[in-house]
Tab-separated table of C-alpha atoms in Angstrom:
chain	number	residue	atom	x	y	z
A	1	MET	CA	-213.332	8.594	-213.811
A	2	LYS	CA	-209.540	8.687	-215.008
A	3	ARG	CA	-210.643	10.814	-217.977
A	4	LYS	CA	-212.487	13.198	-215.892
A	5	VAL	CA	-209.477	13.761	-213.490
A	6	ILE	CA	-207.118	14.302	-216.681
A	7	ASN	CA	-209.777	16.954	-218.119
A	8	SER	CA	-209.921	18.806	-214.873
A	9	LEU	CA	-206.212	18.852	-214.469
A	10	LEU	CA	-206.146	20.301	-217.988
A	11	VAL	CA	-208.745	22.872	-217.296
A	12	LEU	CA	-206.792	24.021	-214.141
A	13	SER	CA	-203.470	24.168	-216.103
A	14	LEU	CA	-205.087	26.352	-218.866
A	15	ILE	CA	-206.435	28.575	-216.134
A	16	ALA	CA	-202.963	28.821	-214.366
A	17	THR	CA	-201.282	29.642	-217.969
A	18	ALA	CA	-203.924	32.241	-218.548
A	19	ALA	CA	-203.351	33.958	-215.191
A	20	SER	CA	-199.589	33.640	-215.764
A	21	CYS	CA	-199.891	35.315	-219.283
A	22	LYS	CA	-201.938	38.217	-217.877
A	23	SER	CA	-199.678	39.104	-214.936
A	24	ASP	CA	-196.782	38.963	-217.220
A	25	LYS	CA	-198.079	41.601	-219.594
A	26	LYS	CA	-195.189	43.905	-220.647
A	27	THR	CA	-195.184	47.365	-219.554
A	28	GLU	CA	-195.614	49.788	-222.205
A	29	THR	CA	-192.983	52.508	-222.951
A	30	SER	CA	-192.854	55.899	-224.122
A	31	ASP	CA	-190.482	58.948	-224.757
A	32	VAL	CA	-188.681	60.521	-221.829
A	33	LYS	CA	-191.210	63.018	-219.947
A	34	GLU	CA	-190.449	65.950	-217.719
A	35	THR	CA	-189.974	65.353	-213.960
A	36	THR	CA	-192.593	66.454	-211.461
A	37	GLU	CA	-192.228	69.834	-209.911
A	38	THR	CA	-191.570	69.281	-206.169
A	39	SER	CA	-193.355	71.691	-203.917
A	40	SER	CA	-191.473	73.974	-201.798
A	41	LEU	CA	-193.341	72.340	-198.644
A	42	ALA	CA	-192.387	68.769	-199.709
A	43	SER	CA	-190.176	66.488	-197.289
A	44	THR	CA	-187.109	64.645	-198.551
A	45	TYR	CA	-186.825	61.017	-197.909
A	46	ASN	CA	-183.435	59.250	-197.887
A	47	VAL	CA	-183.917	55.759	-199.288
A	48	ASN	CA	-181.939	53.270	-196.746
A	49	LEU	CA	-179.446	51.451	-198.636
A	50	GLU	CA	-179.250	48.569	-196.500
A	51	GLN	CA	-182.968	47.941	-196.396
A	52	SER	CA	-183.905	48.740	-200.057
A	53	LYS	CA	-183.380	46.581	-203.191
A	54	ILE	CA	-184.296	45.980	-206.740
A	55	ASN	CA	-185.532	42.296	-207.469
A	56	TRP	CA	-184.932	40.861	-211.024
A	57	ILE	CA	-185.727	37.718	-212.866
A	58	GLY	CA	-184.222	36.823	-216.444
A	59	SER	CA	-185.408	33.777	-218.281
A	60	LYS	CA	-184.976	31.394	-221.317
A	61	PRO	CA	-186.785	28.210	-222.484
A	62	ALA	CA	-184.920	25.721	-219.954
A	63	GLU	CA	-184.608	27.831	-216.837
A	64	GLN	CA	-184.814	31.281	-215.076
A	65	HIS	CA	-182.590	33.067	-212.657
A	66	LYS	CA	-183.302	35.523	-210.119
A	67	GLY	CA	-181.447	38.152	-208.099
A	68	GLN	CA	-181.204	41.395	-206.563
A	69	ILE	CA	-179.393	44.809	-207.088
A	70	SER	CA	-178.441	47.417	-204.534
A	71	LEU	CA	-179.137	51.096	-204.582
A	72	SER	CA	-176.703	54.054	-204.434
A	73	GLU	CA	-177.798	57.376	-202.819
A	74	SER	CA	-181.607	57.901	-203.693
A	75	ARG	CA	-184.217	60.303	-202.465
A	76	LEU	CA	-188.044	60.732	-202.544
A	77	SER	CA	-189.918	63.722	-202.000
A	78	VAL	CA	-193.243	63.731	-199.896
A	79	ASN	CA	-195.897	66.308	-199.449
A	80	GLU	CA	-198.896	66.285	-196.997
A	81	GLY	CA	-198.165	62.278	-196.715
A	82	GLU	CA	-198.229	61.755	-200.382
A	83	LEU	CA	-195.250	60.621	-202.570
A	84	GLN	CA	-194.614	63.633	-205.051
A	85	GLY	CA	-191.172	62.870	-206.817
A	86	GLY	CA	-187.665	61.327	-206.484
A	87	ASN	CA	-184.866	59.833	-207.984
A	88	ILE	CA	-183.493	56.192	-207.545
A	89	THR	CA	-180.039	55.334	-208.574
A	90	ILE	CA	-179.269	51.640	-209.087
A	91	ASP	CA	-175.558	50.321	-208.354
A	92	MET	CA	-175.127	48.166	-211.508
A	93	LYS	CA	-171.894	46.651	-210.004
A	94	THR	CA	-174.039	44.971	-207.320
A	95	ILE	CA	-175.870	42.487	-209.507
A	96	ASN	CA	-176.334	39.655	-207.248
A	97	VAL	CA	-177.426	36.051	-208.448
A	98	LEU	CA	-179.737	34.314	-205.716
A	99	ASP	CA	-180.452	30.932	-207.083
A	100	LEU	CA	-176.823	29.698	-208.105
A	101	GLU	CA	-173.711	28.965	-205.963
A	102	GLY	CA	-169.861	28.563	-206.588
A	103	GLN	CA	-168.526	29.091	-210.185
A	104	GLU	CA	-172.136	29.074	-211.717
A	105	LYS	CA	-173.074	32.203	-209.766
A	106	GLU	CA	-169.684	33.970	-210.340
A	107	ASP	CA	-169.814	33.109	-214.005
A	108	LEU	CA	-173.309	34.276	-214.535
A	109	GLU	CA	-172.707	37.558	-212.214
A	110	ASN	CA	-169.455	38.283	-214.265
A	111	HIS	CA	-171.474	37.732	-217.790
A	112	LEU	CA	-174.188	40.233	-216.845
A	113	LYS	CA	-171.805	42.774	-215.420
A	114	GLY	CA	-169.751	42.491	-218.702
A	115	TYR	CA	-166.526	41.552	-216.951
A	116	ALA	CA	-165.708	38.784	-219.354
A	117	ASN	CA	-163.364	39.998	-222.042
A	118	GLY	CA	-165.219	40.412	-225.414
A	119	LYS	CA	-168.581	39.980	-223.667
A	120	GLU	CA	-168.762	43.496	-222.150
A	121	ASP	CA	-171.636	44.799	-224.048
A	122	HIS	CA	-173.625	41.351	-223.971
A	123	PHE	CA	-175.716	42.759	-221.276
A	124	PHE	CA	-174.872	45.700	-218.811
A	125	ASN	CA	-171.386	46.769	-219.098
A	126	VAL	CA	-171.132	48.119	-215.704
A	127	ASN	CA	-167.708	49.031	-216.064
A	128	LYS	CA	-168.842	51.756	-218.674
A	129	TYR	CA	-172.392	52.236	-216.956
A	130	PRO	CA	-172.253	51.556	-213.378
A	131	GLU	CA	-175.568	53.245	-212.671
A	132	ALA	CA	-178.964	52.921	-213.852
A	133	ASN	CA	-181.422	55.628	-212.839
A	134	PHE	CA	-185.247	55.737	-212.281
A	135	GLU	CA	-186.379	59.468	-212.035
A	136	ILE	CA	-190.032	59.986	-211.085
A	137	THR	CA	-192.235	61.998	-213.402
A	138	GLY	CA	-195.595	61.489	-212.045
A	139	VAL	CA	-197.647	59.757	-209.300
A	140	GLU	CA	-201.576	59.302	-209.987
A	141	HIS	CA	-204.260	57.465	-208.176
A	142	LYS	CA	-206.758	55.596	-210.233
A	143	GLU	CA	-209.042	52.963	-209.985
A	144	GLY	CA	-207.914	51.983	-206.333
A	145	GLN	CA	-204.172	51.787	-207.614
A	146	THR	CA	-201.302	54.227	-206.971
A	147	LEU	CA	-199.453	54.392	-210.582
A	148	LEU	CA	-195.875	55.539	-210.376
A	149	SER	CA	-194.468	56.962	-213.738
A	150	GLY	CA	-190.647	57.539	-214.357
A	151	ASN	CA	-187.742	57.808	-216.893
A	152	LEU	CA	-185.821	54.349	-216.468
A	153	THR	CA	-182.277	54.841	-217.895
A	154	LEU	CA	-180.118	51.821	-218.534
A	155	LYS	CA	-176.965	52.084	-220.376
A	156	GLU	CA	-177.468	54.991	-223.051
A	157	THR	CA	-181.230	54.616	-223.369
A	158	SER	CA	-184.147	56.306	-221.189
A	159	LYS	CA	-187.741	55.343	-221.588
A	160	ASN	CA	-190.821	56.365	-219.542
A	161	ILE	CA	-192.873	53.399	-217.856
A	162	THR	CA	-195.705	53.439	-215.596
A	163	PHE	CA	-196.646	50.683	-213.118
A	164	PRO	CA	-198.556	50.212	-209.881
A	165	VAL	CA	-196.807	50.582	-206.693
A	166	GLN	CA	-197.980	50.243	-202.860
A	167	VAL	CA	-196.878	53.129	-200.838
A	168	SER	CA	-197.336	53.461	-196.989
A	169	MET	CA	-196.145	55.803	-194.295
A	170	ASN	CA	-195.240	55.240	-191.055
A	171	GLU	CA	-195.359	58.241	-188.470
A	172	ALA	CA	-193.711	56.252	-185.547
A	173	ASP	CA	-190.404	56.485	-187.337
A	174	ASP	CA	-190.801	58.835	-190.062
A	175	SER	CA	-190.508	56.018	-192.646
A	176	LEU	CA	-191.903	55.319	-196.223
A	177	ILE	CA	-192.160	51.945	-197.681
A	178	LEU	CA	-192.321	51.597	-201.476
A	179	THR	CA	-193.008	48.324	-203.220
A	180	SER	CA	-194.199	46.929	-206.637
A	181	LYS	CA	-195.096	43.516	-208.029
A	182	ASP	CA	-193.072	42.468	-211.134
A	183	ILE	CA	-192.384	45.146	-213.846
A	184	VAL	CA	-192.275	43.427	-217.132
A	185	LEU	CA	-189.658	45.039	-219.433
A	186	ASP	CA	-188.739	44.309	-222.760
A	187	ARG	CA	-184.842	44.498	-222.452
A	188	THR	CA	-184.178	44.902	-226.337
A	189	GLU	CA	-185.863	48.458	-225.941
A	190	TRP	CA	-183.002	49.698	-223.882
A	191	GLY	CA	-180.568	48.138	-226.637
A	192	ILE	CA	-179.953	44.895	-224.576
A	193	LYS	CA	-180.142	42.242	-227.569
A	194	PHE	CA	-177.727	39.310	-226.868
A	195	MET	CA	-179.259	36.176	-227.690
A	196	SER	CA	-182.642	37.924	-228.544
A	197	LYS	CA	-184.651	35.929	-231.287
A	198	SER	CA	-185.993	39.342	-232.252
A	199	PHE	CA	-182.517	40.236	-233.470
A	200	VAL	CA	-180.617	36.905	-233.987
A	201	GLU	CA	-181.514	34.266	-236.343
A	202	ASN	CA	-181.859	30.304	-235.997
A	203	LEU	CA	-181.156	30.293	-231.990
A	204	GLY	CA	-183.584	27.444	-231.736
A	205	ASP	CA	-184.135	27.006	-228.156
A	206	LYS	CA	-180.924	28.633	-227.223
A	207	PHE	CA	-182.359	32.273	-227.214
A	208	ILE	CA	-182.798	34.540	-223.891
A	209	ASP	CA	-186.237	35.894	-223.315
A	210	ASP	CA	-186.533	39.699	-224.323
A	211	GLN	CA	-188.745	40.184	-221.341
A	212	MET	CA	-187.059	40.682	-217.968
A	213	LYS	CA	-188.823	41.473	-214.648
A	214	ILE	CA	-187.801	43.990	-211.927
A	215	ALA	CA	-189.443	44.975	-208.684
A	216	PHE	CA	-188.887	47.856	-206.233
A	217	ASP	CA	-188.690	47.007	-202.613
A	218	LEU	CA	-187.392	50.236	-200.901
A	219	LYS	CA	-187.669	51.805	-197.367
A	220	ALA	CA	-186.696	55.419	-196.938
A	221	TYR	CA	-186.437	57.694	-193.522
A	222	LYS	CA	-187.462	61.584	-193.625
A	223	ALA	CA	-184.139	63.528	-193.728
A	224	GLU	CA	-183.320	65.513	-190.561
């Protein structure tokens, strides 16, 4: 009986691992694409900076950390109730770690922002690159999903990515909500190679995963 229980737990563990691997599939990138042409009849929706954020997760073998980043002035275009285009500006100086406190929190935030002397380019070097940008290049409805494509610019590199989103319109207050599940990015494609075993040898278990996750959580209101 004990062996059957152990075998059952092993099967469940394997299923959970397989599901996790499937959900963590890396988002493919391509070269920068032209932005979508916005109809002259399209309405502008201003992203509410207090109600919107980018969630992030970074990990290494022993642990992972999660946090949020705020936005700067951002706009979306809507035509006949459908998202058509837009530009989302990310304020990299607002990188916030949510799962640490005190000095540990401050140290990690400073490292990610590049505030520590000699470590400016380990990650995002926000003094040199205070903003990241996502510029919409396409919206497609396919197999019951809404697929959003756009040029993501981090530091000096721009790549086009496509990922599923949920978009809902609320006529009562002329608002739009746009959310996504985790978008899995290979940070090294944007030149962020610090402690990557793809570029640094003999790291053992001290490496930082190349994959990082971000997710959009946006609310916008129709411009008057």
